[in-house]
Amino acid sequence: MSDEDEHALFLQAIGDVRRLDAPAEAPPKPKPRAGAGMRERDEQAALSEFKQVMSQTILDPGDVSSFRRDEVSTRVFSRLKRGEFAVQDELDLHGLRLEAAQALLREFLRQVSAEGLGCVRIIHGKGRNSDGVPVIKNFVDQHLRHRRDVLAFHSAPLNQGGTGAVVVLLKRR
């Protein structure tokens, strides 16, 4: 049987056909949601600044970590130093490698800021297992100084971790 015969037989078998219009074009893909580009740029700037400052200001294991923005009164800062604020959440970084600690700290601060928490504790350890320099402690200290949502922080009271942790006051949304 030839191709023409097969084609004729096929047309006879299916009967009358109606050609369909070309399908409509698919709707355009939705535009991606706006990301938190400004926050990510701020964090990158803080990290690069940390690397730059790290060579200048280095905290030793027993050094107190302390910072206060001008908008925080000395009375409030004194209360923070004494541990009079209720800690609403906590992050434990000690024993981690720097890269993992950096990622966890950023995510933790993003999360507690979104939740509107006002006071958190970050345990960074004293750095006794580091080669002389408490790397995570210094990173936490410098990173917190450069975040706009951090109002103040101070090494925790002895019963909350002492110089191996900081208590942080955050801006509430």
XYZ file of C-alpha atoms in Angstrom:
173
model
C 0.000 0.000 0.000
C 1.403 3.391 -0.947
C 1.626 6.440 1.288
C -1.164 8.128 -0.629
C -3.442 5.118 -0.191
C -2.704 5.013 3.527
C -3.420 8.734 3.828
C -6.726 8.386 1.956
C -7.698 5.397 4.083
C -6.859 7.359 7.232
C -8.978 10.345 6.137
C -11.875 8.043 5.272
C -11.622 6.347 8.690
C -11.680 9.533 10.725
C -14.340 11.310 8.694
C -14.812 15.058 8.557
C -12.281 17.017 10.596
C -12.175 20.629 11.663
C -8.836 22.313 12.014
C -8.313 23.905 15.441
C -7.051 27.423 15.891
C -3.465 27.787 17.039
C -3.228 27.633 20.826
C -3.069 30.940 22.635
C 0.305 32.029 23.915
C 1.094 31.018 27.460
C 0.706 33.830 29.968
C 3.990 35.504 30.892
C 5.801 34.210 33.950
C 5.169 36.332 37.028
C 7.953 38.671 38.043
C 10.032 37.389 40.958
C 9.214 38.782 44.375
C 11.402 41.553 45.611
C 14.165 40.190 47.813
C 15.840 41.644 50.829
C 18.716 43.001 48.793
C 19.413 45.911 51.097
C 19.724 43.655 54.135
C 22.034 41.291 52.244
C 24.197 44.221 51.117
C 24.327 45.484 54.719
C 25.447 42.062 55.916
C 28.110 41.849 53.195
C 29.355 45.309 54.134
C 29.461 44.317 57.800
C 31.401 41.162 56.939
C 33.969 43.006 54.835
C 34.299 45.646 57.547
C 34.766 42.874 60.100
C 37.619 41.411 58.093
C 39.216 44.837 57.908
C 38.744 45.662 61.600
C 39.708 42.177 62.735
C 43.350 43.025 62.229
C 43.003 46.140 64.441
C 40.710 45.342 67.386
C 40.955 41.843 68.762
C 39.164 40.669 71.893
C 40.915 38.126 74.092
C 38.968 35.230 75.640
C 38.317 37.042 78.934
C 37.602 40.494 77.433
C 34.170 42.041 77.850
C 32.242 42.635 74.644
C 30.241 45.849 74.883
C 28.491 48.314 72.559
C 25.779 50.971 72.905
C 24.197 53.250 70.317
C 23.662 56.876 71.356
C 19.887 56.381 71.378
C 20.180 53.867 74.242
C 20.254 55.578 77.634
C 23.002 54.770 80.102
C 20.306 53.576 82.521
C 19.011 51.020 80.019
C 22.576 49.982 79.191
C 23.347 49.483 82.894
C 20.288 47.239 83.189
C 21.545 45.253 80.182
C 24.966 44.817 81.811
C 23.346 43.511 84.997
C 21.224 41.023 83.056
C 17.892 42.577 84.020
C 16.252 42.052 80.632
C 14.366 38.826 79.923
C 16.130 36.906 77.158
C 13.509 35.860 74.619
C 15.641 33.573 72.451
C 19.162 32.178 72.363
C 21.700 31.018 69.785
C 24.654 28.783 70.676
C 27.611 29.158 68.291
C 30.505 27.913 70.369
C 32.371 24.978 68.924
C 31.340 25.800 65.329
C 33.564 26.760 62.431
C 33.466 30.438 61.504
C 31.570 29.936 58.218
C 28.804 27.962 59.913
C 28.630 30.451 62.791
C 28.337 33.373 60.357
C 25.432 31.786 58.502
C 23.620 30.788 61.699
C 24.072 34.221 63.274
C 22.688 36.021 60.219
C 19.698 33.705 59.987
C 19.040 33.932 63.735
C 19.109 37.747 63.714
C 16.867 37.853 60.647
C 14.396 35.530 62.321
C 14.260 37.236 65.734
C 13.983 40.629 64.065
C 11.042 39.386 61.982
C 9.420 38.040 65.163
C 9.865 41.413 66.842
C 11.920 40.113 69.755
C 13.695 42.721 71.862
C 16.384 40.808 73.782
C 18.389 37.723 72.790
C 21.510 35.935 73.980
C 24.248 34.720 71.658
C 26.681 32.181 73.076
C 29.955 32.447 71.171
C 32.295 30.776 73.634
C 35.555 32.190 74.906
C 37.659 30.878 72.064
C 39.928 28.716 74.170
C 40.078 26.118 71.402
C 41.087 28.738 68.835
C 44.745 29.459 68.201
C 44.997 32.307 70.685
C 42.298 34.482 69.075
C 38.622 33.832 69.859
C 37.487 34.025 66.225
C 33.737 33.579 66.706
C 33.669 35.961 69.678
C 35.391 38.651 67.597
C 33.130 38.008 64.622
C 29.976 38.297 66.765
C 31.247 41.502 68.382
C 32.055 43.188 65.076
C 28.993 41.910 63.228
C 26.597 43.159 65.905
C 28.236 46.614 65.908
C 27.419 47.047 62.224
C 23.794 45.975 62.259
C 21.193 48.738 62.355
C 18.719 46.572 64.254
C 21.155 46.112 67.167
C 20.733 48.853 69.777
C 23.240 47.552 72.322
C 24.992 44.441 73.558
C 27.158 43.466 76.478
C 28.884 40.329 77.699
C 26.411 38.285 79.668
C 26.412 38.208 83.477
C 28.434 35.323 84.939
C 25.327 33.194 85.541
C 24.365 33.559 81.838
C 27.727 32.750 80.249
C 29.985 35.656 81.220
C 32.467 36.676 78.529
C 31.502 33.604 76.492
C 28.129 35.112 75.553
C 26.494 38.461 74.782
C 23.031 39.752 75.576
C 21.694 41.848 72.709
C 19.006 44.537 72.671
C 17.251 44.771 69.311
C 15.033 47.409 67.750
C 11.429 46.277 67.726
C 9.409 46.591 64.570
